[in-house]
């Protein structure tokens, strides 16, 4: 890593002049970027993967923008609090004048060939000719354009963000996102070149830490738009001290503790009490949640990487308890995100390869799980049809969860080809998935099998049964044939 040009304190990142430009030296973790985009600021709480995926898909960190604006507003108010002799408009004029003096000096000392600097000024809506502009013109720009465009919105209910969010989005548009919000690496580099060239302009306006957070969220958005940020690579490990410190700007942090994955088996009141004691709930909400677990259901919080391992553990637990059936309740993203454990069919006469699992949406009220814009390669009899874009819908029906494709992207030269392939391969998904489960659990006890897959409030429920081995029926108990006095129902003789 290049040696930073300056060190601006413990909360600061240095800047390098490598490649002839003043480049930010900042190693941002994947988890930190996702937390910025999805507003999950408490590093002591594991990521909500559905919210994380939605944040990456929308690429619009509203909560982050709001918090930076509030912090920035606090700094400005503190600076202006001592000026009681002038009203707001007079203080704004004074602020704009001081910014104008600084920018005029920068323009006069900057080479006319520094396109990044002057293009950056145009990006932040400075429309005058920098070479002939006056200090009064620049002051009018700061008071009449920069401040109302990039510094005033603090109302969450106002749709048009006129604060840091608008500034980030203004730079993001320079990267040239397409209709799907995708940008090229060249476009992202162009944006950062402009931001780095304007560091001397923007840093005094934002102040130190607010400016660093502006750069953080812009980088997170650029990484999401260029495809370098992928939720499949995010791990909920112990957050680094640096990430805790960075997120501490947004919200108070809880102490991180490695929390065991909750697997609560419920069958009798005794087991409920034991599970509650092991979990050591910290408040009434957790106690109530434990009490509401349905009888016979094992809640398994897992992820795509550990899905089959955790399923085996759940069935093994039921086997240890001599149960003849169990139902595992799993989060939707454990089957559909990453490489799509539910969709993946790597063998057989027809195969599915998940290129992009798409954006997951869970509709608990209507019991639907949908992935938007998934990308599949389908191979049939050795011939691959690549890059089929579609929405994948799972919905509960009488026979269990049903999977089907929607909005299937067709090839105009072969109408209905993609649709027919999708329908054919999706008819094999559920049987194939149950077959894979049975192959995995057979070593626990060969009599266990996956009976059905259902959806319940947007979560997958996989029912397993243990088939009895044929044996001689036991002799009936005596009181089943000849009821004793205590077994005679009231009102009979």
CSV table of C-alpha atoms in Angstrom, one decimal:
chain,number,residue,atom,x,y,z
A,1,UNK,CA,0.0,0.0,0.0
A,2,UNK,CA,1.4,3.4,-0.8
A,3,UNK,CA,2.5,5.7,2.0
A,4,UNK,CA,-0.2,8.2,2.9
A,5,UNK,CA,0.7,11.8,2.0
A,6,UNK,CA,-0.9,13.1,5.2
A,7,UNK,CA,-2.1,11.7,8.4
A,8,UNK,CA,-5.2,13.6,9.6
A,9,UNK,CA,-5.8,12.0,13.0
A,10,UNK,CA,-7.1,8.7,14.4
A,11,UNK,CA,-10.4,8.9,12.6
A,12,UNK,CA,-8.9,9.8,9.3
A,13,UNK,CA,-7.5,8.0,6.3
A,14,UNK,CA,-4.5,9.3,4.5
A,15,UNK,CA,-4.3,10.1,0.8
A,16,UNK,CA,-1.7,8.8,-1.6
A,17,UNK,CA,-0.2,10.6,-4.6
A,18,UNK,CA,0.5,7.3,-6.4
A,19,UNK,CA,-0.3,7.5,-10.2
A,20,UNK,CA,-0.1,11.3,-10.0
A,21,UNK,CA,-3.4,11.8,-8.2
A,22,UNK,CA,-4.5,12.4,-4.7
A,23,UNK,CA,-6.2,9.1,-4.0
A,24,UNK,CA,-8.0,8.0,-0.9
A,25,UNK,CA,-6.3,5.2,1.1
A,26,UNK,CA,-9.2,3.4,2.6
A,27,UNK,CA,-9.7,-0.4,2.9
A,28,UNK,CA,-13.5,-0.8,3.3
A,29,UNK,CA,-14.8,-4.2,4.3
A,30,UNK,CA,-17.7,-5.8,2.5
A,31,UNK,CA,-19.8,-5.8,5.6
A,32,UNK,CA,-19.2,-2.1,6.2
A,33,UNK,CA,-20.3,-1.2,2.7
A,34,UNK,CA,-23.5,-3.3,3.1
A,35,UNK,CA,-24.3,-1.7,6.4
A,36,UNK,CA,-24.0,1.7,4.8
A,37,UNK,CA,-26.3,0.8,2.0
A,38,UNK,CA,-28.9,-1.0,4.2
A,39,UNK,CA,-28.8,1.2,7.3
A,40,UNK,CA,-27.7,-1.6,9.7
A,41,UNK,CA,-25.4,0.4,11.8
A,42,UNK,CA,-25.1,-1.7,14.9
A,43,UNK,CA,-22.1,-4.0,14.4
A,44,UNK,CA,-23.2,-6.0,17.5
A,45,UNK,CA,-26.2,-7.4,15.6
A,46,UNK,CA,-25.7,-9.8,12.7
A,47,UNK,CA,-26.7,-8.6,9.3
A,48,UNK,CA,-30.3,-9.0,8.1
A,49,UNK,CA,-29.5,-10.6,4.8
A,50,UNK,CA,-32.8,-9.7,3.2
A,51,UNK,CA,-32.3,-6.0,4.1
A,52,UNK,CA,-28.7,-6.2,3.0
A,53,UNK,CA,-29.6,-7.6,-0.4
A,54,UNK,CA,-32.3,-5.0,-0.8
A,55,UNK,CA,-29.9,-2.3,0.1
A,56,UNK,CA,-27.4,-3.5,-2.6
A,57,UNK,CA,-30.2,-3.8,-5.1
A,58,UNK,CA,-31.6,-0.3,-4.5
A,59,UNK,CA,-28.2,1.3,-4.0
A,60,UNK,CA,-29.9,4.1,-2.0
A,61,UNK,CA,-28.7,4.4,1.6
A,62,UNK,CA,-31.4,6.7,2.9
A,63,UNK,CA,-30.6,6.1,6.6
A,64,UNK,CA,-26.9,6.8,6.0
A,65,UNK,CA,-27.6,10.0,4.1
A,66,UNK,CA,-29.9,11.2,6.9
A,67,UNK,CA,-27.4,10.5,9.7
A,68,UNK,CA,-24.6,12.3,7.8
A,69,UNK,CA,-26.9,15.3,7.2
A,70,UNK,CA,-27.8,15.4,10.9
A,71,UNK,CA,-24.1,15.3,12.0
A,72,UNK,CA,-23.2,17.9,9.4
A,73,UNK,CA,-26.1,20.1,10.5
A,74,UNK,CA,-24.9,19.9,14.1
A,75,UNK,CA,-21.5,21.1,13.0
A,76,UNK,CA,-22.8,24.0,11.1
A,77,UNK,CA,-25.2,25.0,13.9
A,78,UNK,CA,-22.3,24.9,16.4
A,79,UNK,CA,-20.3,27.2,14.1
A,80,UNK,CA,-23.1,29.7,13.7
A,81,UNK,CA,-24.5,29.5,17.2
A,82,UNK,CA,-22.3,32.4,18.5
A,83,UNK,CA,-23.3,34.7,15.7
A,84,UNK,CA,-26.5,36.3,17.2
A,85,UNK,CA,-26.2,39.7,15.6
A,86,UNK,CA,-27.2,38.6,12.1
A,87,UNK,CA,-30.2,36.7,10.8
A,88,UNK,CA,-30.0,33.5,8.8
A,89,UNK,CA,-29.6,35.1,5.4
A,90,UNK,CA,-26.8,37.3,6.6
A,91,UNK,CA,-25.0,34.3,8.1
A,92,UNK,CA,-25.5,32.3,4.9
A,93,UNK,CA,-24.0,35.2,2.9
A,94,UNK,CA,-21.0,35.3,5.2
A,95,UNK,CA,-20.5,31.6,4.9
A,96,UNK,CA,-20.7,31.8,1.1
A,97,UNK,CA,-18.2,34.6,1.1
A,98,UNK,CA,-15.7,32.6,3.1
A,99,UNK,CA,-16.1,29.6,0.8
A,100,UNK,CA,-15.8,31.9,-2.3
A,101,UNK,CA,-12.4,33.3,-1.1
A,102,UNK,CA,-11.0,29.8,-0.7
A,103,UNK,CA,-12.3,28.5,-4.0
A,104,UNK,CA,-11.1,31.6,-5.9
A,105,UNK,CA,-7.6,31.0,-4.6
A,106,UNK,CA,-7.8,27.3,-5.7
A,107,UNK,CA,-9.0,28.2,-9.2
A,108,UNK,CA,-6.2,30.8,-9.6
A,109,UNK,CA,-3.6,28.3,-8.4
A,110,UNK,CA,-4.9,25.3,-10.5
A,111,UNK,CA,-3.6,24.5,-13.9
A,112,UNK,CA,-6.2,25.0,-16.7
A,113,UNK,CA,-5.3,21.5,-17.9
A,114,UNK,CA,-6.6,19.9,-14.6
A,115,UNK,CA,-9.8,18.6,-16.2
A,116,UNK,CA,-10.8,16.6,-13.1
A,117,UNK,CA,-10.9,19.7,-11.0
A,118,UNK,CA,-12.9,21.8,-13.4
A,119,UNK,CA,-15.2,18.9,-14.5
A,120,UNK,CA,-15.8,18.3,-10.8
A,121,UNK,CA,-16.9,21.9,-10.4
A,122,UNK,CA,-19.4,21.5,-13.2
A,123,UNK,CA,-20.7,18.3,-11.6
A,124,UNK,CA,-21.5,20.2,-8.4
A,125,UNK,CA,-23.4,22.7,-10.6
A,126,UNK,CA,-20.8,25.5,-10.8
A,127,UNK,CA,-21.8,26.8,-14.2
A,128,UNK,CA,-19.6,29.9,-14.6
A,129,UNK,CA,-16.4,30.1,-16.5
A,130,UNK,CA,-13.8,29.4,-13.8
A,131,UNK,CA,-11.1,31.3,-15.6
A,132,UNK,CA,-13.0,34.5,-15.7
A,133,UNK,CA,-15.3,34.2,-12.7
A,134,UNK,CA,-15.2,36.7,-9.8
A,135,UNK,CA,-15.3,36.1,-6.1
A,136,UNK,CA,-18.8,37.6,-6.0
A,137,UNK,CA,-19.9,35.1,-8.7
A,138,UNK,CA,-18.6,32.2,-6.6
A,139,UNK,CA,-20.3,33.6,-3.4
A,140,UNK,CA,-23.6,33.7,-5.3
A,141,UNK,CA,-23.1,30.1,-6.4
A,142,UNK,CA,-22.5,28.9,-2.8
A,143,UNK,CA,-25.5,30.8,-1.4
A,144,UNK,CA,-27.9,30.3,-4.3
A,145,UNK,CA,-26.9,26.9,-5.7
A,146,UNK,CA,-24.7,24.7,-3.5
A,147,UNK,CA,-26.4,25.4,-0.2
A,148,UNK,CA,-30.0,24.8,-1.3
A,149,UNK,CA,-29.0,21.8,-3.5
A,150,UNK,CA,-26.7,20.0,-1.1
A,151,UNK,CA,-27.1,21.2,2.4
A,152,UNK,CA,-30.7,21.8,3.5
A,153,UNK,CA,-33.0,18.8,3.5
A,154,UNK,CA,-33.4,17.2,7.0
A,155,UNK,CA,-37.0,16.0,6.5
A,156,UNK,CA,-37.3,12.2,6.0
A,157,UNK,CA,-40.7,12.7,4.4
A,158,UNK,CA,-39.3,15.0,1.7
A,159,UNK,CA,-38.8,12.8,-1.4
A,160,UNK,CA,-36.2,15.0,-3.1
A,161,UNK,CA,-33.0,14.7,-1.1
A,162,UNK,CA,-31.2,18.1,-1.2
A,163,UNK,CA,-28.4,17.1,1.2
A,164,UNK,CA,-25.5,14.7,1.1
A,165,UNK,CA,-27.6,12.1,-0.7
A,166,UNK,CA,-28.2,14.4,-3.6
A,167,UNK,CA,-24.5,15.2,-3.7
A,168,UNK,CA,-23.6,11.5,-3.8
A,169,UNK,CA,-26.2,10.8,-6.4
A,170,UNK,CA,-24.9,13.8,-8.5
A,171,UNK,CA,-21.5,12.3,-8.6
A,172,UNK,CA,-22.9,8.8,-9.2
A,173,UNK,CA,-24.7,10.0,-12.3
A,174,UNK,CA,-21.3,11.1,-13.7
A,175,UNK,CA,-20.3,7.4,-13.7
A,176,UNK,CA,-23.0,6.8,-16.4
A,177,UNK,CA,-25.2,4.1,-14.8
A,178,UNK,CA,-27.4,2.3,-17.3
A,179,UNK,CA,-31.1,1.6,-16.9
A,180,UNK,CA,-30.4,-1.1,-14.3
A,181,UNK,CA,-28.0,1.2,-12.3
A,182,UNK,CA,-24.9,-0.7,-13.5
A,183,UNK,CA,-21.7,1.2,-14.1
A,184,UNK,CA,-18.3,0.4,-15.6
A,185,UNK,CA,-15.0,0.5,-13.8
A,186,UNK,CA,-14.0,3.4,-16.0
A,187,UNK,CA,-17.1,5.3,-15.0
A,188,UNK,CA,-16.4,4.7,-11.3
A,189,UNK,CA,-12.8,5.8,-11.7
A,190,UNK,CA,-13.9,9.0,-13.5
A,191,UNK,CA,-16.1,9.9,-10.5
A,192,UNK,CA,-13.4,9.3,-7.9
A,193,UNK,CA,-10.9,11.4,-10.0
A,194,UNK,CA,-13.3,14.3,-9.7
A,195,UNK,CA,-14.0,13.8,-6.0
A,196,UNK,CA,-10.3,13.6,-5.3
A,197,UNK,CA,-9.6,16.7,-7.3
A,198,UNK,CA,-12.4,18.5,-5.3
A,199,UNK,CA,-11.1,17.4,-1.9
A,200,UNK,CA,-9.8,20.8,-1.1
A,201,UNK,CA,-13.2,22.3,-1.9
A,202,UNK,CA,-15.5,19.8,-0.2
A,203,UNK,CA,-13.5,18.9,2.9
A,204,UNK,CA,-13.8,22.4,4.5
A,205,UNK,CA,-17.5,22.4,3.8
A,206,UNK,CA,-18.3,19.0,5.3
A,207,UNK,CA,-15.7,19.1,8.0
A,208,UNK,CA,-13.4,16.2,8.7
A,209,UNK,CA,-15.5,13.2,9.7
A,210,UNK,CA,-18.6,14.1,7.7
A,211,UNK,CA,-16.5,14.4,4.6
A,212,UNK,CA,-15.0,10.9,5.2
A,213,UNK,CA,-18.4,9.4,5.5
A,214,UNK,CA,-19.5,11.1,2.3
A,215,UNK,CA,-16.5,9.4,0.6
A,216,UNK,CA,-17.4,6.1,2.3
A,217,UNK,CA,-21.0,6.0,1.1
A,218,UNK,CA,-20.0,7.2,-2.4
A,219,UNK,CA,-17.5,4.3,-2.7
A,220,UNK,CA,-20.1,1.8,-1.4
A,221,UNK,CA,-22.5,2.9,-4.1
A,222,UNK,CA,-19.9,2.8,-6.8
A,223,UNK,CA,-18.9,-0.7,-5.7
A,224,UNK,CA,-22.5,-1.8,-5.7
A,225,UNK,CA,-23.1,-0.3,-9.2
A,226,UNK,CA,-20.0,-1.8,-10.7
A,227,UNK,CA,-20.8,-5.3,-9.3
A,228,UNK,CA,-17.9,-5.5,-6.9
A,229,UNK,CA,-20.2,-5.7,-3.9
A,230,UNK,CA,-21.9,-9.1,-3.7
A,231,UNK,CA,-24.0,-10.1,-0.8
A,232,UNK,CA,-23.0,-13.7,-1.3
A,233,UNK,CA,-19.5,-12.9,-0.1
A,234,UNK,CA,-20.6,-11.2,3.1
A,235,UNK,CA,-19.8,-13.0,6.3
A,236,UNK,CA,-21.1,-12.2,9.8
A,237,UNK,CA,-17.8,-12.7,11.5
A,238,UNK,CA,-16.4,-10.6,14.4
A,239,UNK,CA,-16.3,-7.1,13.0
A,240,UNK,CA,-12.9,-5.4,13.0
A,241,UNK,CA,-12.2,-2.6,15.4
A,242,UNK,CA,-12.0,-0.2,12.3
A,243,UNK,CA,-15.5,-1.1,11.2
A,244,UNK,CA,-16.8,-0.6,14.7
A,245,UNK,CA,-15.1,2.8,14.8
A,246,UNK,CA,-16.5,3.8,11.4
A,247,UNK,CA,-20.0,2.6,12.3
A,248,UNK,CA,-19.8,4.4,15.7
A,249,UNK,CA,-20.4,7.6,13.8
A,250,UNK,CA,-23.9,6.5,12.9
A,251,UNK,CA,-25.2,4.8,16.0
A,252,UNK,CA,-24.0,3.5,19.5
A,253,UNK,CA,-22.4,0.1,19.2
A,254,UNK,CA,-23.2,-2.9,21.3
A,255,UNK,CA,-20.4,-5.2,22.3
A,256,UNK,CA,-19.9,-8.0,19.7
A,257,UNK,CA,-20.3,-11.5,21.0
A,258,UNK,CA,-20.2,-14.7,18.9
A,259,UNK,CA,-23.8,-15.8,19.1
A,260,UNK,CA,-24.6,-19.5,18.6
A,261,UNK,CA,-27.0,-20.1,15.7
A,262,UNK,CA,-30.4,-20.5,17.4
A,263,UNK,CA,-31.9,-24.0,16.9
A,264,UNK,CA,-34.9,-24.3,19.2
A,265,UNK,CA,-36.8,-27.6,19.2
A,266,UNK,CA,-40.2,-27.4,20.7
A,267,UNK,CA,-42.5,-30.3,21.6
A,268,UNK,CA,-43.4,-29.9,25.3
A,269,UNK,CA,-43.4,-27.1,27.8
A,270,UNK,CA,-40.3,-28.6,29.5
A,271,UNK,CA,-38.3,-28.2,26.2
A,272,UNK,CA,-39.5,-24.6,25.9
A,273,UNK,CA,-38.2,-23.8,29.4
A,274,UNK,CA,-34.9,-25.5,28.6
A,275,UNK,CA,-34.5,-23.6,25.4
A,276,UNK,CA,-35.3,-20.3,27.1
A,277,UNK,CA,-32.7,-21.0,29.8
A,278,UNK,CA,-30.0,-21.9,27.2
A,279,UNK,CA,-30.8,-18.8,25.1
A,280,UNK,CA,-30.8,-16.5,28.2
A,281,UNK,CA,-33.2,-14.0,26.7
A,282,UNK,CA,-32.3,-10.4,27.7
A,283,UNK,CA,-35.8,-8.9,27.5
A,284,UNK,CA,-39.5,-9.6,27.4
A,285,UNK,CA,-39.6,-9.5,23.6
A,286,UNK,CA,-37.2,-12.5,23.3
A,287,UNK,CA,-39.1,-14.4,26.0
A,288,UNK,CA,-42.4,-13.8,24.1
A,289,UNK,CA,-40.8,-14.9,20.8
A,290,UNK,CA,-39.6,-18.1,22.4
A,291,UNK,CA,-43.1,-18.8,23.8
A,292,UNK,CA,-44.7,-18.3,20.4
A,293,UNK,CA,-42.6,-21.0,18.6
A,294,UNK,CA,-45.1,-23.6,17.2
A,295,UNK,CA,-45.1,-27.1,18.6
A,296,UNK,CA,-43.1,-29.6,16.6
A,297,UNK,CA,-41.2,-26.9,14.7
A,298,UNK,CA,-37.4,-26.5,14.8
A,299,UNK,CA,-36.3,-23.0,13.9
A,300,UNK,CA,-33.0,-23.1,12.1
A,301,UNK,CA,-31.2,-19.8,11.4
A,302,UNK,CA,-28.8,-20.6,8.7
A,303,UNK,CA,-27.3,-19.3,5.4
A,304,UNK,CA,-26.6,-20.7,1.9
A,305,UNK,CA,-23.1,-21.8,2.8
A,306,UNK,CA,-24.2,-23.9,5.9
A,307,UNK,CA,-27.7,-24.9,4.7
A,308,UNK,CA,-27.2,-28.7,4.3
A,309,UNK,CA,-25.0,-29.0,7.4
A,310,UNK,CA,-27.6,-27.2,9.5
A,311,UNK,CA,-30.4,-29.3,8.1
A,312,UNK,CA,-28.5,-32.5,9.0
A,313,UNK,CA,-28.0,-31.1,12.5
A,314,UNK,CA,-31.8,-30.5,12.8
A,315,UNK,CA,-32.7,-34.0,11.7
A,316,UNK,CA,-30.0,-35.5,13.9
A,317,UNK,CA,-31.5,-33.6,16.9
A,318,UNK,CA,-34.9,-35.1,16.2
A,319,UNK,CA,-33.3,-38.6,15.9
A,320,UNK,CA,-31.5,-38.2,19.2
A,321,UNK,CA,-34.9,-37.4,20.8
A,322,UNK,CA,-36.4,-40.5,19.3
A,323,UNK,CA,-38.9,-38.4,17.3
A,324,UNK,CA,-40.6,-39.9,14.2
A,325,UNK,CA,-41.0,-36.6,12.5
A,326,UNK,CA,-39.7,-33.1,12.6
A,327,UNK,CA,-40.2,-29.8,10.6
A,328,UNK,CA,-37.3,-27.4,10.1
A,329,UNK,CA,-38.2,-23.8,9.7
A,330,UNK,CA,-35.5,-21.9,7.5
A,331,UNK,CA,-35.1,-18.4,6.2
A,332,UNK,CA,-35.9,-17.9,2.6
A,333,UNK,CA,-32.5,-16.6,1.6
A,334,UNK,CA,-30.8,-19.7,2.8
A,335,UNK,CA,-32.3,-21.6,-0.1
A,336,UNK,CA,-32.4,-18.9,-2.8
A,337,UNK,CA,-29.4,-16.6,-2.3
A,338,UNK,CA,-25.7,-17.2,-3.3
A,339,UNK,CA,-25.7,-19.9,-5.9
A,340,UNK,CA,-29.3,-20.8,-5.3
A,341,UNK,CA,-29.3,-24.1,-3.3
A,342,UNK,CA,-32.9,-24.7,-4.2
A,343,UNK,CA,-32.4,-23.9,-7.9
A,344,UNK,CA,-29.1,-25.5,-8.5
A,345,UNK,CA,-29.4,-28.8,-10.3
A,346,UNK,CA,-25.8,-29.8,-11.3
A,347,UNK,CA,-26.6,-33.3,-12.8
A,348,UNK,CA,-29.3,-35.2,-14.7
A,349,UNK,CA,-30.7,-34.8,-18.2
A,350,UNK,CA,-31.6,-31.2,-17.5
A,351,UNK,CA,-29.4,-28.9,-15.3
A,352,UNK,CA,-29.5,-25.4,-13.9
A,353,UNK,CA,-26.6,-23.2,-13.1
A,354,UNK,CA,-27.4,-20.0,-11.1
A,355,UNK,CA,-25.2,-17.2,-12.5
A,356,UNK,CA,-26.9,-14.5,-10.5
A,357,UNK,CA,-29.5,-15.3,-7.8
A,358,UNK,CA,-31.2,-11.9,-8.2
A,359,UNK,CA,-32.8,-9.7,-5.5
A,360,UNK,CA,-34.9,-11.5,-3.0
A,361,UNK,CA,-38.3,-10.2,-1.9
A,362,UNK,CA,-40.3,-11.9,0.9
A,363,UNK,CA,-44.0,-11.2,1.1
A,364,UNK,CA,-45.0,-12.7,4.5
A,365,UNK,CA,-48.7,-11.6,4.3
A,366,UNK,CA,-49.3,-13.3,1.0
A,367,UNK,CA,-46.8,-16.1,1.7
A,368,UNK,CA,-44.8,-15.5,-1.5
A,369,UNK,CA,-41.0,-15.5,-2.0
A,370,UNK,CA,-39.8,-13.9,-5.2
A,371,UNK,CA,-36.4,-13.3,-6.7
A,372,UNK,CA,-36.2,-10.4,-9.2
A,373,UNK,CA,-33.9,-10.7,-12.2
A,374,UNK,CA,-32.2,-14.0,-11.5
A,375,UNK,CA,-29.9,-15.2,-14.2
A,376,UNK,CA,-29.8,-18.9,-15.1
A,377,UNK,CA,-27.9,-21.2,-17.5
A,378,UNK,CA,-30.0,-24.2,-18.4
A,379,UNK,CA,-28.5,-27.3,-20.1
A,380,UNK,CA,-30.6,-29.9,-21.7
A,381,UNK,CA,-29.0,-33.0,-23.3
A,382,UNK,CA,-25.6,-31.3,-23.5
A,383,UNK,CA,-26.9,-28.1,-25.1
A,384,UNK,CA,-26.7,-25.0,-22.9
A,385,UNK,CA,-29.0,-22.1,-23.2
A,386,UNK,CA,-27.1,-19.4,-21.3
A,387,UNK,CA,-28.1,-16.1,-19.7
A,388,UNK,CA,-31.9,-16.6,-19.2
A,389,UNK,CA,-33.1,-13.6,-17.2
A,390,UNK,CA,-36.3,-14.1,-15.2
A,391,UNK,CA,-38.2,-13.6,-11.9
A,392,UNK,CA,-38.5,-16.7,-9.8
A,393,UNK,CA,-41.7,-17.1,-7.8
A,394,UNK,CA,-42.4,-19.5,-4.9
A,395,UNK,CA,-45.9,-19.7,-3.6
A,396,UNK,CA,-47.7,-22.1,-1.2
A,397,UNK,CA,-50.3,-24.4,-2.7
A,398,UNK,CA,-52.2,-27.4,-1.5
A,399,UNK,CA,-49.4,-29.9,-2.4
A,400,UNK,CA,-46.7,-27.7,-1.0
A,401,UNK,CA,-44.4,-24.9,-2.2
A,402,UNK,CA,-44.6,-24.4,-6.0
A,403,UNK,CA,-41.9,-22.8,-8.1
A,404,UNK,CA,-42.4,-21.1,-11.4
A,405,UNK,CA,-40.9,-18.4,-13.6
A,406,UNK,CA,-42.3,-15.0,-14.4
A,407,UNK,CA,-41.2,-12.2,-16.8
A,408,UNK,CA,-39.0,-14.7,-18.6
A,409,UNK,CA,-36.6,-12.9,-21.0
A,410,UNK,CA,-37.1,-14.4,-24.5
A,411,UNK,CA,-34.9,-14.7,-27.5
A,412,UNK,CA,-36.7,-13.1,-30.4
A,413,UNK,CA,-35.2,-15.6,-32.8
A,414,UNK,CA,-36.6,-18.6,-30.8
A,415,UNK,CA,-40.0,-17.5,-29.3
A,416,UNK,CA,-41.1,-19.5,-26.3
A,417,UNK,CA,-37.8,-21.5,-26.1
A,418,UNK,CA,-36.7,-20.0,-22.8
A,419,UNK,CA,-40.2,-20.3,-21.3
A,420,UNK,CA,-40.5,-24.0,-22.3
A,421,UNK,CA,-37.0,-24.7,-20.9
A,422,UNK,CA,-37.8,-22.9,-17.6
A,423,UNK,CA,-41.2,-24.7,-17.2
A,424,UNK,CA,-39.5,-28.1,-17.9
A,425,UNK,CA,-36.6,-27.6,-15.5
A,426,UNK,CA,-38.7,-26.0,-12.7
A,427,UNK,CA,-41.0,-29.1,-12.7
A,428,UNK,CA,-37.9,-31.0,-11.5
A,429,UNK,CA,-36.7,-28.6,-8.8
A,430,UNK,CA,-38.7,-29.7,-5.8
A,431,UNK,CA,-38.3,-33.5,-6.4
A,432,UNK,CA,-34.6,-32.9,-7.0
A,433,UNK,CA,-34.2,-30.8,-3.9
A,434,UNK,CA,-35.8,-33.5,-1.7
A,435,UNK,CA,-33.6,-36.1,-3.3
A,436,UNK,CA,-30.5,-34.2,-2.4
A,437,UNK,CA,-31.8,-33.8,1.2
A,438,UNK,CA,-32.4,-37.5,1.5
A,439,UNK,CA,-29.0,-38.3,0.2
A,440,UNK,CA,-27.5,-36.1,2.9
A,441,UNK,CA,-29.5,-37.4,5.9
A,442,UNK,CA,-29.4,-41.1,5.0
A,443,UNK,CA,-26.3,-41.6,7.2
A,444,UNK,CA,-28.2,-40.4,10.3
A,445,UNK,CA,-30.8,-43.1,9.9
A,446,UNK,CA,-31.9,-44.7,6.5
A,447,UNK,CA,-35.5,-44.4,7.5
A,448,UNK,CA,-35.6,-40.6,7.5
A,449,UNK,CA,-36.8,-38.9,4.4
A,450,UNK,CA,-37.9,-35.4,3.3
A,451,UNK,CA,-41.7,-35.5,2.8
A,452,UNK,CA,-42.5,-32.0,1.6
A,453,UNK,CA,-41.4,-28.4,1.3
A,454,UNK,CA,-43.9,-25.6,2.3
A,455,UNK,CA,-43.9,-21.9,2.7
A,456,UNK,CA,-45.0,-20.3,6.0
A,457,UNK,CA,-45.0,-16.5,6.4
A,458,UNK,CA,-42.2,-16.3,3.9
A,459,UNK,CA,-40.0,-19.0,5.4
A,460,UNK,CA,-39.4,-22.5,4.1
A,461,UNK,CA,-40.6,-25.4,6.2
A,462,UNK,CA,-39.2,-28.7,5.3
A,463,UNK,CA,-41.0,-31.7,6.8
A,464,UNK,CA,-39.1,-34.9,7.6
A,465,UNK,CA,-40.6,-38.2,8.6
A,466,UNK,CA,-39.1,-41.4,9.9
A,467,UNK,CA,-40.8,-44.4,8.4
A,468,UNK,CA,-41.4,-47.3,10.8
A,469,UNK,CA,-39.8,-50.6,10.2
A,470,UNK,CA,-42.3,-53.4,9.8
A,471,UNK,CA,-42.6,-55.3,13.1
A,472,UNK,CA,-45.1,-57.3,15.1
A,473,UNK,CA,-47.7,-55.0,16.7
A,474,UNK,CA,-47.3,-54.9,20.5
A,475,UNK,CA,-49.9,-56.3,22.8
A,476,UNK,CA,-52.5,-53.8,23.8
A,477,UNK,CA,-52.4,-52.5,27.3
A,478,UNK,CA,-55.1,-54.0,29.6
A,479,UNK,CA,-56.9,-50.7,30.4
A,480,UNK,CA,-57.2,-50.0,26.6
A,481,UNK,CA,-59.4,-53.1,26.4
A,482,UNK,CA,-61.0,-53.1,29.8
A,483,UNK,CA,-61.1,-49.5,31.1
A,484,UNK,CA,-60.7,-49.2,34.9
A,485,UNK,CA,-62.9,-47.0,37.1
A,486,UNK,CA,-60.8,-43.9,36.5
A,487,UNK,CA,-61.0,-44.3,32.7
A,488,UNK,CA,-64.8,-44.4,32.4
A,489,UNK,CA,-66.0,-41.2,30.9
A,490,UNK,CA,-68.4,-39.1,33.0
A,491,UNK,CA,-72.1,-39.9,32.3
A,492,UNK,CA,-71.5,-43.5,31.3
A,493,UNK,CA,-71.9,-46.8,33.1
